DNA sequence: CGGGCCCTTGATCCGGCTCAACATTCGTGG
DNA sequence: CCACGAATGTTGAGCCGGATCAAGGGCCCG
């Protein structure tokens, strides 16, 4: 098993790792999750995992790569409403709603695990696990609110800066960061559809952040060179992610 | 007990009424909710029900008036991230998160019911009620996503049109509509902070909608004169609200 | 070695912001 | 019931952030 930078083993399970950040899990909990992550399959970039109007069934866990929730307008405009990074679970709650109201697709090549409804119920029958899953869902909701703040009241550069800070914390939680940098395997068009802008303007705003010495991008690797200033300009307050030590590497 | 237009009685409980829309509730469920709505107190407009950083405890149900979730930037800019209309419950889930990451305040004069954590657990111990509450929470999340769509990919007039359509459906569910009109007891500034715009531009955009014969506003009463065209221009698809008959009066 | 996709850059345009003045309504106390 | 002040709504002029349109360059992959 390959050792990855953040410590822990590569396939030791981003889901387990993430959920442990929300509360102690015992070996049986871990085993239950490992089971989940066993039946994993690769999905190429740009594929849909769920289409709008589908019936919900079970959960989908992202093990590797970036996916997103999104919706399209009739004119083709896309708005991304959430990122799903390794460890994130997208829970189409069983029997409660009977039609999905948004699509879920991959942004990069991914490995995902589909969890059947019964398996999901098994996981939730373990109290500690249920509690961590619930916390994770509440954090996802907090992220939605923060994105609303981002779109409504921040400028282009601030939106990007805020997004990059958020991703640093989220990826750190699953050991996918290298100091203040991480792989961001998405295009500028994806960033545009996330931040409600144009890819042209994303490009210019990224340039601005680079020129200010706040970020660097080489290939798909993003480095936050001056995290304090970046956080400051975006008014990034990691409290909404509800992690103990968001700044710890 | 005063009879209100939508049918049902005025204080028969917007919460009950809303939750019934998500699934059948028996008399005992109704009684449990009635209990909740008994201990109600008035709150003036512009007051905070919850401040950022507070410890969560229990739930708050809005019985009358409009409240909202919001956050402020350091420069004073406000972004409203959700409306709480009569029947809506804002659930600070007990023991899961230990700090609230956003504020909740009233937009108009309100009547609210605070629900102690134990009382909340009592409600959730009733399966049908628990299920409806869970559905309501999922719908709230879907609304957050739709607002992201609104802010990211719709123009000023479209945002307003979409918001007005959404409120029509939500208020209709609790019997607070009169045909295609309803009371919207909030200011243009509030609308601006909701839609990520300026109150000046809200004013002009409202004027545009009026001139196009799509809406009318007299006092706090808003009328959607040409609902089909309004829905069309905003690409409003009520499916995300997960109600059976969103268009029924 | 060719064809997409993605990134980059320039020129121009426009939706929505800013600033400012004024009108109206509302709540309040006299 | 009126008078007042404050909050809200309305309107104009000018500006600016980000969109649009368009062209070219790099790079990956077949």
PDB file of C-alpha atoms in Angstrom, chain A:
ATOM      1  CA  UNK A   1       0.000   0.000   0.000  1.00  0.00           C
ATOM      2  CA  UNK A   2       1.367   3.332  -1.053  1.00  0.00           C
ATOM      3  CA  UNK A   3       2.019   5.911   1.603  1.00  0.00           C
ATOM      4  CA  UNK A   4       0.711   9.379   0.825  1.00  0.00           C
ATOM      5  CA  UNK A   5       2.113  12.659   2.106  1.00  0.00           C
ATOM      6  CA  UNK A   6      -0.510  13.505   4.673  1.00  0.00           C
ATOM      7  CA  UNK A   7       0.260  10.323   6.553  1.00  0.00           C
ATOM      8  CA  UNK A   8      -1.882   7.224   6.476  1.00  0.00           C
ATOM      9  CA  UNK A   9      -2.083   4.942   3.500  1.00  0.00           C
ATOM     10  CA  UNK A  10      -3.367   5.787   0.102  1.00  0.00           C
ATOM     11  CA  UNK A  11      -6.387   3.590   0.061  1.00  0.00           C
ATOM     12  CA  UNK A  12      -6.858   3.597   3.807  1.00  0.00           C
ATOM     13  CA  UNK A  13      -9.984   5.397   2.936  1.00  0.00           C
ATOM     14  CA  UNK A  14     -10.564   9.090   2.570  1.00  0.00           C
ATOM     15  CA  UNK A  15     -14.090   8.539   3.828  1.00  0.00           C
ATOM     16  CA  UNK A  16     -12.879   6.996   7.057  1.00  0.00           C
ATOM     17  CA  UNK A  17     -10.267   9.652   7.409  1.00  0.00           C
ATOM     18  CA  UNK A  18     -12.705  12.465   6.902  1.00  0.00           C
ATOM     19  CA  UNK A  19     -15.317  11.070   9.264  1.00  0.00           C
ATOM     20  CA  UNK A  20     -12.735  10.472  11.967  1.00  0.00           C
ATOM     21  CA  UNK A  21     -12.227  14.198  11.952  1.00  0.00           C
ATOM     22  CA  UNK A  22     -15.766  14.562  13.255  1.00  0.00           C
ATOM     23  CA  UNK A  23     -15.599  12.036  16.066  1.00  0.00           C
ATOM     24  CA  UNK A  24     -13.870   8.919  17.247  1.00  0.00           C
ATOM     25  CA  UNK A  25     -14.718   5.759  15.339  1.00  0.00           C
ATOM     26  CA  UNK A  26     -13.860   2.272  16.525  1.00  0.00           C
ATOM     27  CA  UNK A  27     -12.382  -0.606  14.528  1.00  0.00           C
ATOM     28  CA  UNK A  28     -15.764  -2.034  13.650  1.00  0.00           C
ATOM     29  CA  UNK A  29     -16.855   1.333  12.273  1.00  0.00           C
ATOM     30  CA  UNK A  30     -13.660   1.476  10.253  1.00  0.00           C
ATOM     31  CA  UNK A  31     -14.217  -2.042   8.964  1.00  0.00           C
ATOM     32  CA  UNK A  32     -17.730  -1.157   7.879  1.00  0.00           C
ATOM     33  CA  UNK A  33     -16.390   1.784   5.941  1.00  0.00           C
ATOM     34  CA  UNK A  34     -13.539  -0.228   4.440  1.00  0.00           C
ATOM     35  CA  UNK A  35     -16.156  -2.601   3.105  1.00  0.00           C
ATOM     36  CA  UNK A  36     -17.809   0.338   1.408  1.00  0.00           C
ATOM     37  CA  UNK A  37     -14.666   1.536  -0.210  1.00  0.00           C
ATOM     38  CA  UNK A  38     -13.805  -1.899  -1.527  1.00  0.00           C
ATOM     39  CA  UNK A  39     -16.314  -1.891  -4.347  1.00  0.00           C
ATOM     40  CA  UNK A  40     -14.827   1.042  -6.135  1.00  0.00           C
ATOM     41  CA  UNK A  41     -14.896   1.823  -9.823  1.00  0.00           C
ATOM     42  CA  UNK A  42     -13.165   4.341 -12.066  1.00  0.00           C
ATOM     43  CA  UNK A  43     -15.152   7.021 -13.868  1.00  0.00           C
ATOM     44  CA  UNK A  44     -13.677   9.273 -16.549  1.00  0.00           C
ATOM     45  CA  UNK A  45     -13.820  13.052 -16.345  1.00  0.00           C
ATOM     46  CA  UNK A  46     -16.975  14.703 -17.590  1.00  0.00           C
ATOM     47  CA  UNK A  47     -19.282  11.794 -16.855  1.00  0.00           C
ATOM     48  CA  UNK A  48     -22.573  12.024 -15.034  1.00  0.00           C
ATOM     49  CA  UNK A  49     -23.001   9.967 -11.903  1.00  0.00           C
ATOM     50  CA  UNK A  50     -26.574  11.099 -11.406  1.00  0.00           C
ATOM     51  CA  UNK A  51     -28.917  12.910 -13.733  1.00  0.00           C
ATOM     52  CA  UNK A  52     -31.608  15.349 -12.765  1.00  0.00           C
ATOM     53  CA  UNK A  53     -34.880  13.485 -12.445  1.00  0.00           C
ATOM     54  CA  UNK A  54     -33.321  10.170 -11.469  1.00  0.00           C
ATOM     55  CA  UNK A  55     -34.765   8.275  -8.568  1.00  0.00           C
ATOM     56  CA  UNK A  56     -32.473   8.375  -5.583  1.00  0.00           C
ATOM     57  CA  UNK A  57     -30.862   5.176  -4.478  1.00  0.00           C
ATOM     58  CA  UNK A  58     -28.175   4.821  -1.914  1.00  0.00           C
ATOM     59  CA  UNK A  59     -25.101   6.926  -1.638  1.00  0.00           C
ATOM     60  CA  UNK A  60     -22.094   7.699  -3.765  1.00  0.00           C
ATOM     61  CA  UNK A  61     -18.712   8.171  -2.138  1.00  0.00           C
ATOM     62  CA  UNK A  62     -15.887   9.846  -3.986  1.00  0.00           C
ATOM     63  CA  UNK A  63     -12.597   8.076  -3.313  1.00  0.00           C
ATOM     64  CA  UNK A  64     -10.369   9.814  -5.803  1.00  0.00           C
ATOM     65  CA  UNK A  65     -10.735  12.879  -8.033  1.00  0.00           C
ATOM     66  CA  UNK A  66     -13.164  15.772  -8.094  1.00  0.00           C
ATOM     67  CA  UNK A  67     -16.879  15.569  -8.798  1.00  0.00           C
ATOM     68  CA  UNK A  68     -19.592  18.172  -8.442  1.00  0.00           C
ATOM     69  CA  UNK A  69     -23.278  18.834  -8.095  1.00  0.00           C
ATOM     70  CA  UNK A  70     -24.533  21.090 -10.867  1.00  0.00           C
ATOM     71  CA  UNK A  71     -27.488  22.329 -12.826  1.00  0.00           C
ATOM     72  CA  UNK A  72     -27.858  23.688 -16.348  1.00  0.00           C
ATOM     73  CA  UNK A  73     -29.928  26.528 -17.692  1.00  0.00           C
ATOM     74  CA  UNK A  74     -31.758  26.192 -20.948  1.00  0.00           C
ATOM     75  CA  UNK A  75     -29.185  28.356 -22.663  1.00  0.00           C
ATOM     76  CA  UNK A  76     -26.507  25.876 -21.631  1.00  0.00           C
ATOM     77  CA  UNK A  77     -25.097  27.878 -18.736  1.00  0.00           C
ATOM     78  CA  UNK A  78     -23.873  25.631 -15.957  1.00  0.00           C
ATOM     79  CA  UNK A  79     -23.760  26.394 -12.267  1.00  0.00           C
ATOM     80  CA  UNK A  80     -21.764  24.141  -9.998  1.00  0.00           C
ATOM     81  CA  UNK A  81     -23.308  24.042  -6.557  1.00  0.00           C
ATOM     82  CA  UNK A  82     -20.903  21.831  -4.664  1.00  0.00           C
ATOM     83  CA  UNK A  83     -17.616  20.041  -5.034  1.00  0.00           C
ATOM     84  CA  UNK A  84     -17.293  16.429  -4.037  1.00  0.00           C
ATOM     85  CA  UNK A  85     -13.703  15.719  -3.140  1.00  0.00           C
ATOM     86  CA  UNK A  86     -12.249  12.434  -1.903  1.00  0.00           C
ATOM     87  CA  UNK A  87     -14.001  11.383   1.276  1.00  0.00           C
ATOM     88  CA  UNK A  88     -17.194  13.225   0.428  1.00  0.00           C
ATOM     89  CA  UNK A  89     -20.407  11.319   0.328  1.00  0.00           C
ATOM     90  CA  UNK A  90     -23.367  12.339  -1.658  1.00  0.00           C
ATOM     91  CA  UNK A  91     -26.357  10.908   0.047  1.00  0.00           C
ATOM     92  CA  UNK A  92     -29.512  10.487  -1.938  1.00  0.00           C
ATOM     93  CA  UNK A  93     -31.567   9.805   1.028  1.00  0.00           C
ATOM     94  CA  UNK A  94     -33.396   6.672   0.464  1.00  0.00           C
ATOM     95  CA  UNK A  95     -37.053   7.019   0.483  1.00  0.00           C
ATOM     96  CA  UNK A  96     -37.559  10.592   1.451  1.00  0.00           C
ATOM     97  CA  UNK A  97     -37.482  12.469  -1.832  1.00  0.00           C
ATOM     98  CA  UNK A  98     -38.414  10.611  -4.940  1.00  0.00           C
ATOM     99  CA  UNK A  99     -36.707  12.652  -7.605  1.00  0.00           C
ATOM    100  CA  UNK A 100     -33.265  14.167  -7.643  1.00  0.00           C
ATOM    101  CA  UNK A 101     -33.348  17.865  -8.428  1.00  0.00           C
ATOM    102  CA  UNK A 102     -29.808  18.303  -9.666  1.00  0.00           C
ATOM    103  CA  UNK A 103     -27.114  16.411 -11.519  1.00  0.00           C
ATOM    104  CA  UNK A 104     -23.851  15.027 -10.191  1.00  0.00           C
ATOM    105  CA  UNK A 105     -20.906  14.658 -12.526  1.00  0.00           C
ATOM    106  CA  UNK A 106     -17.164  14.177 -12.465  1.00  0.00           C
ATOM    107  CA  UNK A 107     -14.800  17.051 -13.094  1.00  0.00           C
ATOM    108  CA  UNK A 108     -11.690  14.893 -13.313  1.00  0.00           C
ATOM    109  CA  UNK A 109     -11.067  11.191 -13.579  1.00  0.00           C
ATOM    110  CA  UNK A 110     -12.468   9.709 -10.408  1.00  0.00           C
ATOM    111  CA  UNK A 111     -12.826   6.564  -8.421  1.00  0.00           C
ATOM    112  CA  UNK A 112     -16.211   6.308  -6.797  1.00  0.00           C
ATOM    113  CA  UNK A 113     -17.996   3.790  -4.607  1.00  0.00           C
ATOM    114  CA  UNK A 114     -21.704   3.282  -4.907  1.00  0.00           C
ATOM    115  CA  UNK A 115     -23.402   2.295  -1.690  1.00  0.00           C
ATOM    116  CA  UNK A 116     -26.674   0.431  -1.902  1.00  0.00           C
ATOM    117  CA  UNK A 117     -29.506   1.706   0.300  1.00  0.00           C
ATOM    118  CA  UNK A 118     -29.280  -1.320   2.628  1.00  0.00           C
ATOM    119  CA  UNK A 119     -25.534  -0.851   3.029  1.00  0.00           C
ATOM    120  CA  UNK A 120     -26.174   2.784   3.836  1.00  0.00           C
ATOM    121  CA  UNK A 121     -28.646   1.785   6.513  1.00  0.00           C
ATOM    122  CA  UNK A 122     -26.080  -0.619   7.947  1.00  0.00           C
ATOM    123  CA  UNK A 123     -23.604   2.199   8.266  1.00  0.00           C
ATOM    124  CA  UNK A 124     -26.172   4.392   9.933  1.00  0.00           C
ATOM    125  CA  UNK A 125     -27.060   1.666  12.390  1.00  0.00           C
ATOM    126  CA  UNK A 126     -23.708   2.286  14.046  1.00  0.00           C
ATOM    127  CA  UNK A 127     -24.254   5.259  16.350  1.00  0.00           C
ATOM    128  CA  UNK A 128     -20.830   6.840  16.060  1.00  0.00           C
ATOM    129  CA  UNK A 129     -20.846   6.487  12.306  1.00  0.00           C
ATOM    130  CA  UNK A 130     -24.358   7.849  12.041  1.00  0.00           C
ATOM    131  CA  UNK A 131     -23.336  10.857  14.040  1.00  0.00           C
ATOM    132  CA  UNK A 132     -20.283  11.563  11.900  1.00  0.00           C
ATOM    133  CA  UNK A 133     -22.306  11.206   8.727  1.00  0.00           C
ATOM    134  CA  UNK A 134     -24.847  13.628  10.092  1.00  0.00           C
ATOM    135  CA  UNK A 135     -22.122  16.102  10.986  1.00  0.00           C
ATOM    136  CA  UNK A 136     -20.680  15.771   7.506  1.00  0.00           C
ATOM    137  CA  UNK A 137     -24.094  16.557   6.039  1.00  0.00           C
ATOM    138  CA  UNK A 138     -24.441  19.644   8.225  1.00  0.00           C
ATOM    139  CA  UNK A 139     -21.032  20.831   7.111  1.00  0.00           C
ATOM    140  CA  UNK A 140     -22.037  20.343   3.491  1.00  0.00           C
ATOM    141  CA  UNK A 141     -25.005  22.558   4.164  1.00  0.00           C
ATOM    142  CA  UNK A 142     -22.792  25.178   5.773  1.00  0.00           C
ATOM    143  CA  UNK A 143     -20.635  25.101   2.664  1.00  0.00           C
ATOM    144  CA  UNK A 144     -23.680  25.824   0.521  1.00  0.00           C
ATOM    145  CA  UNK A 145     -24.392  28.867   2.655  1.00  0.00           C
ATOM    146  CA  UNK A 146     -20.820  30.015   2.390  1.00  0.00           C
ATOM    147  CA  UNK A 147     -20.972  29.719  -1.381  1.00  0.00           C
ATOM    148  CA  UNK A 148     -24.056  31.897  -1.365  1.00  0.00           C
ATOM    149  CA  UNK A 149     -22.050  34.471   0.566  1.00  0.00           C
ATOM    150  CA  UNK A 150     -19.305  34.069  -1.991  1.00  0.00           C
ATOM    151  CA  UNK A 151     -21.529  34.619  -5.000  1.00  0.00           C
ATOM    152  CA  UNK A 152     -23.580  37.373  -3.473  1.00  0.00           C
ATOM    153  CA  UNK A 153     -21.056  39.538  -1.734  1.00  0.00           C
ATOM    154  CA  UNK A 154     -17.527  38.859  -2.893  1.00  0.00           C
ATOM    155  CA  UNK A 155     -15.598  40.116  -5.925  1.00  0.00           C
ATOM    156  CA  UNK A 156     -14.059  37.833  -8.520  1.00  0.00           C
ATOM    157  CA  UNK A 157     -10.616  37.549  -6.909  1.00  0.00           C
ATOM    158  CA  UNK A 158     -12.131  37.188  -3.474  1.00  0.00           C
ATOM    159  CA  UNK A 159     -14.350  34.347  -4.658  1.00  0.00           C
ATOM    160  CA  UNK A 160     -11.420  32.440  -6.042  1.00  0.00           C
ATOM    161  CA  UNK A 161      -9.305  33.112  -2.987  1.00  0.00           C
ATOM    162  CA  UNK A 162     -12.087  31.912  -0.718  1.00  0.00           C
ATOM    163  CA  UNK A 163     -12.647  28.780  -2.740  1.00  0.00           C
ATOM    164  CA  UNK A 164      -8.950  27.930  -2.687  1.00  0.00           C
ATOM    165  CA  UNK A 165      -8.792  28.365   1.081  1.00  0.00           C
ATOM    166  CA  UNK A 166     -11.826  26.166   1.557  1.00  0.00           C
ATOM    167  CA  UNK A 167     -10.366  23.432  -0.598  1.00  0.00           C
ATOM    168  CA  UNK A 168      -7.097  23.555   1.303  1.00  0.00           C
ATOM    169  CA  UNK A 169      -8.898  22.806   4.552  1.00  0.00           C
ATOM    170  CA  UNK A 170     -11.120  20.146   3.052  1.00  0.00           C
ATOM    171  CA  UNK A 171      -8.294  18.358   1.260  1.00  0.00           C
ATOM    172  CA  UNK A 172      -6.040  18.581   4.285  1.00  0.00           C
ATOM    173  CA  UNK A 173      -8.681  16.688   6.234  1.00  0.00           C
ATOM    174  CA  UNK A 174      -8.144  13.725   3.942  1.00  0.00           C
ATOM    175  CA  UNK A 175      -4.393  14.062   3.658  1.00  0.00           C
ATOM    176  CA  UNK A 176      -4.306  15.317   0.111  1.00  0.00           C
ATOM    177  CA  UNK A 177      -2.306  18.455   0.717  1.00  0.00           C
ATOM    178  CA  UNK A 178       1.414  19.082   0.547  1.00  0.00           C
ATOM    179  CA  UNK A 179       2.040  21.975   2.865  1.00  0.00           C
ATOM    180  CA  UNK A 180      -0.046  24.754   1.416  1.00  0.00           C
ATOM    181  CA  UNK A 181      -0.497  23.168  -1.957  1.00  0.00           C
ATOM    182  CA  UNK A 182      -2.697  20.539  -3.496  1.00  0.00           C
ATOM    183  CA  UNK A 183      -3.797  19.078  -6.792  1.00  0.00           C
ATOM    184  CA  UNK A 184      -6.742  20.879  -8.299  1.00  0.00           C
ATOM    185  CA  UNK A 185      -7.625  18.736 -11.309  1.00  0.00           C
ATOM    186  CA  UNK A 186     -10.193  21.050 -12.847  1.00  0.00           C
ATOM    187  CA  UNK A 187     -10.249  23.588 -15.652  1.00  0.00           C
ATOM    188  CA  UNK A 188     -10.715  27.320 -15.547  1.00  0.00           C
ATOM    189  CA  UNK A 189     -14.106  26.789 -17.110  1.00  0.00           C
ATOM    190  CA  UNK A 190     -15.065  24.657 -14.122  1.00  0.00           C
ATOM    191  CA  UNK A 191     -13.883  27.408 -11.799  1.00  0.00           C
ATOM    192  CA  UNK A 192     -15.966  29.875 -13.774  1.00  0.00           C
ATOM    193  CA  UNK A 193     -19.083  27.736 -13.463  1.00  0.00           C
ATOM    194  CA  UNK A 194     -18.408  27.490  -9.745  1.00  0.00           C
ATOM    195  CA  UNK A 195     -17.905  31.164  -9.069  1.00  0.00           C
ATOM    196  CA  UNK A 196     -20.556  32.498 -11.408  1.00  0.00           C
ATOM    197  CA  UNK A 197     -18.117  34.095 -13.791  1.00  0.00           C
ATOM    198  CA  UNK A 198     -16.647  33.647 -17.263  1.00  0.00           C
ATOM    199  CA  UNK A 199     -13.621  31.522 -17.959  1.00  0.00           C
ATOM    200  CA  UNK A 200     -11.989  34.589 -19.460  1.00  0.00           C
ATOM    201  CA  UNK A 201     -12.432  36.489 -16.278  1.00  0.00           C
ATOM    202  CA  UNK A 202     -11.301  33.561 -14.161  1.00  0.00           C
ATOM    203  CA  UNK A 203      -8.129  33.580 -16.183  1.00  0.00           C
ATOM    204  CA  UNK A 204      -7.528  37.251 -15.560  1.00  0.00           C
ATOM    205  CA  UNK A 205      -8.350  36.979 -11.877  1.00  0.00           C
ATOM    206  CA  UNK A 206      -6.000  34.041 -11.442  1.00  0.00           C
ATOM    207  CA  UNK A 207      -3.350  36.145 -13.118  1.00  0.00           C
ATOM    208  CA  UNK A 208      -4.005  38.867 -10.615  1.00  0.00           C
ATOM    209  CA  UNK A 209      -3.607  36.480  -7.689  1.00  0.00           C
ATOM    210  CA  UNK A 210      -0.381  35.159  -9.177  1.00  0.00           C
ATOM    211  CA  UNK A 211       1.050  38.605  -9.788  1.00  0.00           C
ATOM    212  CA  UNK A 212       0.242  39.501  -6.195  1.00  0.00           C
ATOM    213  CA  UNK A 213       2.305  36.491  -5.121  1.00  0.00           C
ATOM    214  CA  UNK A 214      -0.654  34.844  -3.431  1.00  0.00           C
ATOM    215  CA  UNK A 215      -0.867  31.688  -5.502  1.00  0.00           C
ATOM    216  CA  UNK A 216       1.123  29.698  -7.987  1.00  0.00           C
ATOM    217  CA  UNK A 217      -0.047  27.133 -10.432  1.00  0.00           C
ATOM    218  CA  UNK A 218       2.155  24.631 -12.198  1.00  0.00           C
ATOM    219  CA  UNK A 219       0.252  22.001 -14.067  1.00  0.00           C
ATOM    220  CA  UNK A 220      -2.649  20.951 -11.918  1.00  0.00           C
ATOM    221  CA  UNK A 221      -0.822  21.750  -8.720  1.00  0.00           C
ATOM    222  CA  UNK A 222      -2.033  24.809  -6.861  1.00  0.00           C
ATOM    223  CA  UNK A 223       0.100  26.444  -4.195  1.00  0.00           C
ATOM    224  CA  UNK A 224      -1.184  29.033  -1.778  1.00  0.00           C
ATOM    225  CA  UNK A 225       2.042  30.962  -1.342  1.00  0.00           C
ATOM    226  CA  UNK A 226       0.799  33.485   1.154  1.00  0.00           C
ATOM    227  CA  UNK A 227      -2.029  31.828   2.993  1.00  0.00           C
ATOM    228  CA  UNK A 228      -2.501  34.519   5.658  1.00  0.00           C
ATOM    229  CA  UNK A 229      -2.939  37.251   3.106  1.00  0.00           C
ATOM    230  CA  UNK A 230      -5.146  35.039   0.974  1.00  0.00           C
ATOM    231  CA  UNK A 231      -7.405  34.226   3.913  1.00  0.00           C
ATOM    232  CA  UNK A 232      -7.481  37.832   4.854  1.00  0.00           C
ATOM    233  CA  UNK A 233      -8.514  39.162   1.477  1.00  0.00           C
ATOM    234  CA  UNK A 234     -11.268  36.577   1.175  1.00  0.00           C
ATOM    235  CA  UNK A 235     -12.351  36.968   4.793  1.00  0.00           C
ATOM    236  CA  UNK A 236     -12.043  33.227   5.030  1.00  0.00           C
ATOM    237  CA  UNK A 237     -13.149  31.975   8.446  1.00  0.00           C
ATOM    238  CA  UNK A 238     -12.770  28.198   8.553  1.00  0.00           C
ATOM    239  CA  UNK A 239     -15.249  27.831  11.388  1.00  0.00           C
ATOM    240  CA  UNK A 240     -18.043  26.847   9.005  1.00  0.00           C
ATOM    241  CA  UNK A 241     -16.139  23.702   8.129  1.00  0.00           C
ATOM    242  CA  UNK A 242     -16.314  22.672  11.780  1.00  0.00           C
ATOM    243  CA  UNK A 243     -12.903  21.055  12.008  1.00  0.00           C
ATOM    244  CA  UNK A 244     -10.804  21.041  15.098  1.00  0.00           C
ATOM    245  CA  UNK A 245      -7.548  22.354  13.681  1.00  0.00           C
ATOM    246  CA  UNK A 246      -8.225  23.672  10.207  1.00  0.00           C
ATOM    247  CA  UNK A 247      -4.787  25.219   9.911  1.00  0.00           C
ATOM    248  CA  UNK A 248      -2.786  22.178  10.964  1.00  0.00           C
ATOM    249  CA  UNK A 249      -0.788  20.532   8.228  1.00  0.00           C
TER     250      UNK A 249
END
